[in-house]
Coordinates of C-alpha atoms in Angstrom, one line a residue:
Chain A
M1064 CA 68.2 -78.8 -51.2
S1065 CA 64.5 -79.3 -50.4
P1066 CA 63.0 -77.6 -46.7
S1067 CA 62.6 -80.4 -44.6
T1068 CA 58.4 -79.7 -43.4
P1069 CA 57.9 -78.5 -46.4
I1070 CA 53.9 -76.7 -45.7
L1071 CA 53.4 -77.0 -49.6
R1072 CA 55.8 -79.3 -52.1
T1073 CA 55.0 -80.2 -56.2
E1074 CA 55.2 -83.4 -57.7
H1075 CA 56.1 -83.5 -60.7
L1076 CA 53.5 -80.9 -61.5
S1077 CA 52.5 -81.0 -65.1
R1078 CA 49.5 -79.1 -67.3
V1079 CA 49.4 -79.3 -70.9
A1080 CA 47.0 -77.0 -72.9
D1081 CA 46.1 -77.2 -76.4
G1082 CA 48.4 -79.9 -76.9
R1083 CA 51.4 -78.7 -75.7
P1084 CA 53.0 -78.3 -72.2
I1085 CA 53.1 -75.1 -70.4
V1086 CA 54.2 -76.3 -66.6
D1087 CA 56.4 -79.3 -67.6
S1088 CA 56.6 -81.7 -64.8
I1089 CA 57.8 -79.2 -61.6
S1090 CA 58.5 -80.8 -57.9
L1091 CA 59.8 -78.3 -56.1
A1092 CA 58.7 -77.8 -51.9
V1093 CA 58.6 -74.3 -49.7
A1094 CA 58.3 -74.3 -46.3
Q1095 CA 56.4 -73.1 -43.4
A1096 CA 56.6 -68.6 -43.7
E1097 CA 59.2 -69.5 -46.5
V1098 CA 58.7 -66.5 -49.4
L1099 CA 59.6 -68.6 -52.7
A1100 CA 59.6 -66.7 -55.6
I1101 CA 59.5 -67.8 -58.8
V1102 CA 61.5 -65.7 -61.9
G1103 CA 61.2 -66.6 -65.8
P1104 CA 60.7 -65.0 -68.9
S1105 CA 57.2 -64.0 -70.1
G1106 CA 55.5 -67.7 -71.7
S1107 CA 57.7 -69.5 -68.8
G1108 CA 54.4 -70.7 -67.8
K1109 CA 54.5 -69.4 -64.0
S1110 CA 51.2 -67.4 -63.6
S1111 CA 50.1 -71.0 -64.9
F1112 CA 52.5 -72.8 -62.3
L1113 CA 51.0 -69.9 -59.7
R1114 CA 46.9 -71.0 -61.6
L1115 CA 47.7 -74.7 -60.5
L1116 CA 48.5 -74.8 -56.9
N1117 CA 45.3 -72.9 -56.5
R1118 CA 43.7 -75.3 -58.3
L1119 CA 41.6 -72.0 -60.9
D1120 CA 43.3 -74.6 -63.2
E1121 CA 43.6 -78.9 -63.6
P1122 CA 46.6 -80.5 -63.3
T1123 CA 47.0 -83.2 -66.5
A1124 CA 49.5 -85.0 -64.6
G1125 CA 51.1 -84.7 -61.0
T1126 CA 49.8 -83.4 -58.1
C1127 CA 50.2 -81.0 -55.2
F1128 CA 50.2 -81.6 -51.2
I1129 CA 48.8 -79.0 -48.8
E1130 CA 50.5 -80.0 -45.3
G1131 CA 51.2 -83.5 -46.5
R1132 CA 47.5 -84.4 -47.7
D1133 CA 47.0 -84.0 -51.9
Y1134 CA 45.4 -81.2 -52.8
R1135 CA 42.4 -82.8 -54.8
E1136 CA 41.4 -84.1 -51.6
I1137 CA 40.9 -80.6 -49.7
P1138 CA 37.2 -79.5 -51.2
P1139 CA 38.0 -76.5 -53.8
R1140 CA 36.6 -74.0 -52.3
A1141 CA 38.0 -74.7 -49.0
L1142 CA 41.3 -75.3 -50.4
R1143 CA 41.4 -71.6 -51.7
Q1144 CA 40.3 -70.6 -48.7
R1145 CA 44.2 -72.0 -47.2
V1146 CA 45.9 -71.0 -50.4
G1147 CA 45.0 -67.1 -50.9
M1148 CA 46.0 -65.1 -54.1
V1149 CA 46.6 -62.0 -55.5
L1150 CA 46.2 -61.4 -58.4
Q1151 CA 48.0 -58.7 -61.3
T1152 CA 45.0 -57.4 -62.2
C1153 CA 42.8 -56.6 -59.1
F1154 CA 39.3 -56.9 -60.2
L1155 CA 37.6 -55.9 -58.0
F1156 CA 33.7 -56.0 -57.3
P1157 CA 31.3 -54.0 -58.1
G1158 CA 30.9 -52.6 -54.5
T1159 CA 32.8 -50.2 -51.4
V1160 CA 35.9 -51.6 -50.8
A1161 CA 34.0 -53.3 -47.7
D1162 CA 32.4 -54.9 -50.0
N1163 CA 35.3 -56.5 -51.4
I1164 CA 36.9 -57.1 -47.1
R1165 CA 33.6 -59.5 -46.4
F1166 CA 33.7 -61.1 -50.1
G1167 CA 35.5 -63.9 -48.6
P1168 CA 34.9 -64.5 -45.5
L1169 CA 31.3 -63.7 -46.0
Q1170 CA 31.8 -67.1 -48.8
R1171 CA 31.1 -69.0 -45.6
G1172 CA 28.3 -67.3 -44.0
E1173 CA 31.3 -65.6 -41.6
K1174 CA 31.0 -61.6 -41.8
L1175 CA 33.4 -59.1 -40.5
T1176 CA 32.9 -56.1 -38.2
D1177 CA 33.7 -53.0 -39.6
A1178 CA 36.2 -53.2 -37.1
V1179 CA 38.2 -56.0 -38.1
V1180 CA 37.9 -54.2 -41.9
S1181 CA 39.1 -51.0 -40.7
Q1182 CA 42.3 -53.3 -39.5
L1183 CA 42.8 -55.6 -42.5
L1184 CA 42.6 -51.7 -44.3
E1185 CA 44.8 -50.3 -42.1
Q1186 CA 48.3 -53.4 -42.5
V1187 CA 47.2 -52.3 -46.2
A1188 CA 47.6 -48.8 -45.0
L1189 CA 44.0 -47.4 -46.4
G1190 CA 42.4 -46.9 -43.0
G1191 CA 39.4 -44.5 -43.4
F1192 CA 38.5 -46.5 -46.6
S1193 CA 35.9 -48.7 -45.5
G1194 CA 32.6 -46.8 -46.9
R1195 CA 34.9 -45.7 -50.3
T1196 CA 33.4 -46.8 -53.9
V1197 CA 35.9 -49.2 -55.6
A1198 CA 35.2 -47.5 -59.1
N1199 CA 37.0 -44.2 -57.8
L1200 CA 40.1 -45.7 -56.6
S1201 CA 43.1 -46.1 -57.5
G1202 CA 46.0 -48.7 -59.2
G1203 CA 47.7 -48.7 -55.9
E1204 CA 44.8 -48.5 -53.7
A1205 CA 42.7 -51.1 -55.7
Q1206 CA 45.5 -53.4 -55.0
R1207 CA 46.3 -52.4 -51.8
V1208 CA 42.4 -53.6 -51.9
A1209 CA 42.9 -56.5 -53.5
I1210 CA 45.8 -57.6 -51.0
A1211 CA 43.8 -57.0 -47.5
R1212 CA 40.9 -58.9 -49.6
A1213 CA 42.4 -62.6 -50.0
L1214 CA 44.1 -61.9 -46.2
A1215 CA 40.8 -61.2 -45.4
N1216 CA 40.5 -65.3 -45.7
N1217 CA 43.4 -66.0 -43.0
P1218 CA 45.1 -68.3 -45.4
E1219 CA 48.3 -70.0 -44.8
I1220 CA 50.1 -69.5 -48.1
L1221 CA 49.9 -66.3 -50.3
L1222 CA 50.3 -66.5 -53.9
L1223 CA 51.2 -63.5 -55.5
D1224 CA 50.7 -63.1 -59.4
E1225 CA 52.9 -60.0 -60.3
P1226 CA 51.2 -57.9 -58.0
T1227 CA 53.2 -54.6 -58.6
S1228 CA 53.9 -55.4 -62.5
A1229 CA 50.3 -53.1 -63.9
L1230 CA 51.5 -50.2 -61.6
D1231 CA 53.5 -47.2 -61.6
D1232 CA 57.4 -47.7 -60.9
S1233 CA 56.9 -44.9 -58.0
I1234 CA 53.8 -47.2 -56.8
K1235 CA 55.4 -50.7 -56.8
R1236 CA 58.2 -50.2 -54.9
E1237 CA 55.6 -49.2 -51.8
I1238 CA 53.1 -51.7 -52.5
E1239 CA 56.4 -55.0 -52.7
S1240 CA 57.5 -52.7 -49.1
L1241 CA 53.8 -53.5 -47.9
L1242 CA 53.6 -56.8 -49.2
H1243 CA 57.0 -57.3 -47.1
Q1244 CA 55.9 -56.2 -44.7
I1245 CA 52.5 -58.2 -44.5
V1246 CA 54.6 -61.5 -44.8
I1247 CA 56.9 -61.1 -41.9
A1248 CA 54.3 -59.5 -40.0
H1249 CA 51.6 -63.0 -40.9
R1250 CA 54.3 -65.3 -41.1
L1251 CA 52.7 -66.1 -44.3
T1252 CA 54.4 -68.8 -46.6
C1253 CA 54.3 -66.8 -49.7
I1254 CA 55.2 -67.7 -53.3
I1255 CA 55.5 -64.8 -56.0
V1256 CA 55.3 -64.9 -59.8
T1257 CA 57.9 -62.0 -61.2
H1258 CA 59.8 -60.8 -64.1
D1259 CA 61.3 -58.8 -62.1
T1260 CA 64.6 -60.6 -60.6
A1261 CA 65.6 -57.4 -59.1
Q1262 CA 62.4 -57.8 -56.4
A1263 CA 62.8 -61.5 -56.3
V1264 CA 66.1 -60.9 -54.4
R1265 CA 64.1 -57.8 -52.2
F1266 CA 61.6 -60.0 -51.4
A1267 CA 62.6 -63.8 -51.0
Q1268 CA 64.2 -66.8 -49.8
R1269 CA 64.4 -68.2 -52.7
V1270 CA 64.0 -68.0 -56.4
A1271 CA 63.1 -70.9 -58.8
I1272 CA 63.9 -70.3 -62.7
L1273 CA 61.4 -71.4 -65.1
D1274 CA 61.6 -71.6 -68.7
K1275 CA 59.5 -73.4 -70.9
G1276 CA 57.8 -75.2 -68.9
R1277 CA 60.1 -76.7 -67.0
L1278 CA 62.5 -75.6 -63.4
T1279 CA 65.4 -74.8 -64.5
R1280 CA 67.3 -73.7 -61.1
I1281 CA 65.8 -73.3 -57.4
G1282 CA 67.9 -71.4 -54.3
S1283 CA 68.9 -68.9 -52.4
P1284 CA 68.9 -65.6 -54.5
E1285 CA 72.8 -65.7 -54.4
E1286 CA 73.2 -69.2 -56.0
V1287 CA 70.8 -69.3 -58.9
F1288 CA 71.9 -65.3 -59.5
G1289 CA 75.5 -65.7 -59.2
A1290 CA 75.3 -69.5 -61.4
R1291 CA 73.7 -67.7 -64.0
Q1292 CA 76.2 -65.2 -63.9
S1293 CA 79.3 -67.2 -64.2
S1294 CA 77.4 -69.2 -66.2
Chain B
M1473 CA -4.0 -83.8 -104.0
L1474 CA -2.1 -82.9 -106.8
D1475 CA -4.7 -80.1 -107.7
N1476 CA -5.0 -78.6 -104.5
L1477 CA -1.4 -78.4 -105.1
L1478 CA -1.8 -76.6 -108.4
N1479 CA -5.2 -74.5 -106.9
S1480 CA -4.3 -70.6 -107.3
Q1481 CA -4.2 -70.2 -104.1
V1482 CA -0.9 -72.1 -104.0
R1483 CA 0.1 -70.3 -107.1
L1484 CA -0.4 -66.8 -105.7
G1485 CA 0.8 -67.6 -102.7
L1486 CA 4.6 -68.5 -104.7
T1487 CA 4.3 -66.0 -106.4
Q1488 CA 4.1 -63.4 -103.1
S1489 CA 6.3 -65.5 -101.6
G1490 CA 8.6 -64.9 -104.5
F1491 CA 8.2 -61.2 -104.0
A1492 CA 8.8 -61.1 -100.4
A1493 CA 12.3 -63.1 -100.8
L1494 CA 13.1 -60.5 -103.8
A1495 CA 12.4 -57.4 -100.5
T1496 CA 15.1 -59.7 -98.9
I1497 CA 17.5 -59.9 -101.7
A1498 CA 17.6 -56.1 -102.0
V1499 CA 18.5 -55.4 -98.7
V1500 CA 21.0 -58.2 -97.9
T1501 CA 22.7 -56.5 -101.6
L1502 CA 22.4 -53.2 -99.3
A1503 CA 24.5 -54.9 -97.3
R1504 CA 27.3 -56.3 -99.8
R1505 CA 27.4 -52.4 -100.2
R1506 CA 28.8 -51.2 -96.8
H1507 CA 30.8 -54.8 -97.4
I1508 CA 28.8 -57.1 -95.0
Y1509 CA 28.2 -60.6 -96.5
L1510 CA 25.2 -62.4 -96.2
E1511 CA 23.7 -63.7 -99.2
R1512 CA 25.3 -67.4 -98.8
E1513 CA 23.1 -67.4 -95.0
T1514 CA 20.2 -65.5 -95.9
L1515 CA 20.0 -67.6 -99.3
M1516 CA 20.1 -71.2 -97.1
A1517 CA 17.6 -69.9 -95.0
L1518 CA 15.1 -68.6 -97.8
I1519 CA 15.2 -71.7 -99.0
R1520 CA 15.5 -73.6 -96.5
G1521 CA 12.7 -71.3 -94.8
L1522 CA 9.8 -71.9 -97.9
T1523 CA 10.6 -75.5 -98.3
Q1524 CA 9.9 -76.4 -94.3
I1525 CA 7.0 -74.0 -94.3
M1526 CA 5.8 -76.1 -97.4
I1527 CA 6.7 -79.6 -96.2
I1528 CA 5.1 -78.5 -92.4
G1529 CA 2.0 -77.3 -95.0
S1530 CA 0.9 -80.5 -96.5
I1531 CA 1.9 -82.4 -93.9
L1532 CA -0.6 -80.4 -91.9
V1533 CA -2.7 -81.2 -94.7
L1534 CA -2.6 -85.0 -94.2
M1535 CA -2.7 -84.5 -91.2
L1536 CA -6.5 -83.4 -91.1
R1537 CA -7.5 -86.6 -90.4
A1538 CA -4.6 -88.3 -88.9
P1539 CA -5.2 -89.3 -85.0
R1540 CA -5.2 -86.4 -82.6
W1541 CA -1.7 -87.9 -80.4
T1542 CA -0.6 -86.9 -83.5
S1543 CA 0.3 -83.6 -82.9
I1544 CA 2.3 -84.9 -80.0
M1545 CA 5.2 -86.5 -81.5
M1546 CA 5.1 -83.1 -84.8
L1547 CA 5.4 -80.9 -81.6
A1548 CA 8.4 -83.1 -80.8
A1549 CA 9.8 -83.3 -83.8
M1550 CA 9.6 -79.6 -84.1
T1551 CA 11.5 -79.2 -80.0
M1552 CA 14.3 -81.3 -81.2
A1553 CA 14.7 -78.9 -84.6
A1554 CA 14.8 -76.6 -82.8
A1555 CA 16.9 -77.5 -79.6
A1556 CA 19.8 -78.2 -82.8
T1557 CA 19.1 -75.1 -84.6
S1558 CA 19.9 -73.4 -81.0
A1559 CA 22.7 -75.7 -79.8
R1560 CA 24.8 -74.3 -83.6
R1561 CA 24.3 -70.4 -82.6
A1562 CA 25.7 -71.8 -79.2
K1563 CA 28.2 -74.1 -81.0
R1564 CA 31.4 -73.1 -78.6
I1565 CA 29.6 -73.4 -75.0
P1566 CA 29.5 -77.2 -74.1
G1567 CA 26.6 -79.2 -74.2
A1568 CA 24.5 -76.7 -76.0
F1569 CA 22.2 -79.3 -77.2
P1570 CA 21.3 -81.2 -74.3
V1571 CA 21.2 -78.0 -72.6
S1572 CA 18.9 -76.7 -75.6
L1573 CA 16.0 -80.0 -75.2
Y1574 CA 15.5 -79.9 -72.0
A1575 CA 14.9 -75.8 -71.8
I1576 CA 12.7 -75.9 -74.5
A1577 CA 11.0 -79.2 -74.1
G1578 CA 10.4 -77.8 -70.1
G1579 CA 9.3 -74.6 -71.1
A1580 CA 7.5 -74.8 -74.3
G1581 CA 6.5 -77.7 -73.5
C1582 CA 5.3 -77.1 -70.1
V1583 CA 3.5 -73.7 -71.1
I1584 CA 1.7 -76.0 -74.5
A1585 CA 0.9 -78.7 -71.7
L1586 CA -1.0 -76.3 -69.2
M1587 CA -2.6 -74.5 -72.1
A1588 CA -3.9 -77.6 -73.9
W1589 CA -4.8 -78.6 -70.4
A1590 CA -7.3 -75.7 -69.4
G1591 CA -8.7 -75.4 -73.2
V1592 CA -6.8 -72.0 -74.1
I1593 CA -5.2 -73.8 -77.0
G1594 CA -7.1 -76.1 -78.6
T1595 CA -6.2 -79.7 -78.3
A1596 CA -7.7 -80.2 -82.4
I1597 CA -3.9 -80.5 -84.8
T1598 CA -5.3 -77.3 -86.6
A1599 CA -4.8 -75.8 -82.8
L1600 CA -2.2 -77.8 -81.3
V1601 CA 0.5 -77.7 -83.6
P1602 CA 0.5 -73.9 -85.1
V1603 CA 0.3 -72.4 -82.1
G1604 CA 2.8 -74.9 -80.3
S1605 CA 5.4 -73.7 -82.8
M1606 CA 5.1 -70.2 -82.1
L1607 CA 5.8 -71.2 -78.4
I1608 CA 8.5 -73.7 -79.1
A1609 CA 10.5 -70.9 -82.4
N1610 CA 10.4 -68.0 -79.8
A1611 CA 11.2 -70.9 -77.5
M1612 CA 14.1 -71.2 -79.3
N1613 CA 14.9 -67.4 -80.6
A1614 CA 15.5 -66.8 -76.6
N1615 CA 17.3 -70.2 -75.8
G1616 CA 19.6 -68.7 -78.5
L1617 CA 20.0 -65.0 -76.8
A1618 CA 20.3 -66.5 -73.2
L1619 CA 23.0 -68.9 -74.2
D1620 CA 25.1 -66.6 -76.6
R1621 CA 24.7 -63.7 -74.1
F1622 CA 25.6 -65.8 -71.4
R1623 CA 29.2 -66.6 -73.2
S1624 CA 30.1 -63.2 -73.7
E1625 CA 29.3 -62.6 -70.6
I1626 CA 31.4 -65.0 -69.0
V1627 CA 34.3 -64.4 -71.6
A1628 CA 33.7 -60.3 -70.6
H1629 CA 34.3 -61.2 -66.4
T1630 CA 36.7 -64.1 -66.8
G1631 CA 39.1 -62.6 -64.7
Q1632 CA 36.1 -61.4 -61.8
I1633 CA 34.8 -64.6 -62.0
E1634 CA 38.2 -66.6 -61.5
A1635 CA 38.8 -63.2 -58.7
G1636 CA 35.6 -64.4 -56.7
L1637 CA 36.2 -68.2 -57.2
A1638 CA 40.2 -67.7 -55.6
L1639 CA 38.3 -66.3 -52.9
G1640 CA 36.7 -69.6 -52.4
A1641 CA 33.6 -68.7 -53.7
A1642 CA 31.5 -70.8 -54.9
P1643 CA 31.1 -71.3 -58.4
Q1644 CA 27.3 -70.1 -58.7
Q1645 CA 27.9 -67.1 -56.7
T1646 CA 30.1 -66.1 -59.0
V1647 CA 28.2 -66.0 -62.5
V1648 CA 24.9 -65.0 -60.6
P1649 CA 25.4 -60.4 -61.7
Y1650 CA 25.9 -62.6 -65.3
V1651 CA 23.0 -65.2 -65.6
Q1652 CA 21.1 -62.2 -64.8
A1653 CA 22.2 -59.9 -68.1
A1654 CA 21.8 -63.1 -70.4
Y1655 CA 18.1 -64.1 -68.2
Q1656 CA 17.0 -59.8 -68.8
A1657 CA 18.3 -60.1 -72.8
S1658 CA 16.8 -63.0 -74.3
L1659 CA 13.0 -61.4 -72.9
I1660 CA 14.2 -58.3 -74.1
P1661 CA 12.1 -59.2 -77.7
A1662 CA 9.2 -61.0 -76.5
I1663 CA 8.9 -58.1 -73.3
D1664 CA 8.4 -55.1 -76.5
N1665 CA 6.1 -58.0 -78.4
L1666 CA 3.7 -57.1 -75.7
R1667 CA 4.8 -54.2 -75.5
S1668 CA 3.6 -52.5 -79.0
L1669 CA 1.4 -55.3 -79.1
G1670 CA -1.4 -53.1 -81.5
I1671 CA 0.5 -50.4 -81.8
V1672 CA 3.3 -51.0 -83.1
W1673 CA 2.0 -54.4 -85.5
I1674 CA -0.7 -56.6 -85.7
P1675 CA 0.9 -60.7 -85.4
G1676 CA 0.5 -62.1 -88.0
L1677 CA -1.7 -64.8 -85.8
M1678 CA -4.7 -61.7 -85.0
A1679 CA -4.1 -61.0 -89.6
G1680 CA -5.5 -65.0 -89.9
M1681 CA -7.9 -65.4 -88.0
V1682 CA -9.2 -62.6 -89.0
L1683 CA -8.9 -62.8 -93.1
S1684 CA -10.2 -66.1 -92.0
G1685 CA -13.1 -64.9 -90.9
S1686 CA -13.3 -64.5 -86.3
P1687 CA -14.5 -61.4 -84.9
P1688 CA -11.8 -58.7 -84.3
L1689 CA -12.0 -58.2 -81.1
Y1690 CA -11.5 -61.2 -80.2
A1691 CA -8.7 -62.3 -82.5
A1692 CA -7.4 -59.0 -81.4
M1693 CA -7.9 -61.0 -77.4
Y1694 CA -6.7 -64.4 -78.5
Q1695 CA -3.5 -62.8 -80.5
F1696 CA -2.7 -61.5 -76.9
V1697 CA -3.2 -64.9 -74.8
V1698 CA -0.3 -66.2 -77.6
L1699 CA 2.0 -63.3 -76.7
A1700 CA 1.5 -63.9 -72.8
M1701 CA 2.4 -67.6 -74.0
I1702 CA 5.5 -67.8 -76.2
F1703 CA 6.2 -64.6 -72.6
A1704 CA 5.7 -67.3 -70.5
S1705 CA 7.2 -70.5 -72.3
S1706 CA 9.9 -68.0 -73.4
G1707 CA 11.2 -67.5 -69.9
L1708 CA 10.5 -71.0 -68.2
T1709 CA 13.1 -72.0 -71.2
C1710 CA 15.4 -69.7 -70.5
L1711 CA 15.1 -69.9 -66.8
I1712 CA 16.3 -73.7 -66.8
S1713 CA 18.7 -73.0 -69.5
T1714 CA 20.6 -70.4 -68.2
T1715 CA 20.5 -72.5 -64.5
L1716 CA 21.3 -75.8 -66.7
I1717 CA 24.9 -73.5 -68.4
R1718 CA 26.0 -72.0 -65.2
E1719 CA 26.4 -75.2 -64.1
R1720 CA 28.5 -76.7 -67.3
A1721 CA 30.9 -73.5 -66.7
F1722 CA 32.9 -75.1 -64.2
S1723 CA 34.6 -78.4 -63.3
A1724 CA 33.6 -80.8 -60.9
A1725 CA 37.0 -79.2 -59.3
E1726 CA 35.7 -76.3 -59.8
Q1727 CA 37.3 -74.1 -62.1
L1728 CA 35.7 -71.9 -64.6
V1729 CA 35.7 -74.1 -68.1
L1730 CA 33.5 -71.3 -70.5
H1731 CA 36.1 -69.6 -71.8

């Protein structure tokens, strides 16, 4: 069942690379403040689908609508500011934590004040880290900075590409719980890619299963995983 | 004509070329013992290099009596060949040939024109073509280095670049450090040549001028002039090529397409 007022809707979204379909005609809709988890085995096209939503890659067929508008009509930079993304590997820029937090808004000529930077860092439990050099951060700290950096753009939709898969188990749950709090507090629409079905159940209101680039099932975690278990 | 070709100087030149080629083959043989196989490429390069330079030498003999504008045609042909060579070296970069052509024509062409206008390079064919070709050849090498390094940097930092794009950065902004690295790397040979001039090496042009009877001090100064022109033309070429290739690394929708 599709949400009645989708903020994001894909229509036969597809991508073919090297003659092989990696995202195959996916149509789905996500409502405002909804959390959707994309689950599937390695190579199922989860991350490729997410990259299409941020338009880091170009669809070879179909399109995506943001609040009813074809996203190809939105300038790419404006689109990416509205549709934030946190990658599996955080790829921080050389410099301080504050430099990284300020990066997104600075692209639009907006310099965040020290107070705003501190506030963003406190949201990810990194108060006092502003002046630290990113080279000295642990994996968990770096991923928190990447999350705060994405939030600094004030996105309407947050795309999370396996945000905890590169982290130790002990830190995984901590980051996941932090993300959950942030998504709820900001009423963010969120699409998270994960291969961890337990994480999808904990985190999302709906789950979409991808296999070989195709959407095979979508619904509440109970509907999707219940149905899989009984089949 | 045949008398000229078969005179003792040509025979001497061919014998000397043979000995120089033997030294090259010896190095290739040594490399082979380390399982580095360069025979085919080196042999082809030796044959091509000797054939091409002999053709150019013969053309120069014919052109001594040709009108001056023919030197421009020759330099234009050399620029095309240099762009094609550069593009072959950077074949995984989309549009490498037009980028190299515009860059070498703009970089080396501007410096040649300016210096010929100022009287630093003589406008006679025997001066303009050899000096111009030196500038074009060095611009070609620097351009090849710049394109190759730029691509390597992009491949090594794809994640960082896409992280910047995902945050709404302008594509050009995301590759600034990699353009700088490529530009600096491309100019290292030209800088080192200038830095070591006279201490580590006495370049061929100066040696040739001295052998043909020019005063050694003037020959030395003119060698400096040529190396400074090489630096200028290589620098300008790479400035143009890195600017052009930076644009081609991204699609119209600001996606990184150079992988």
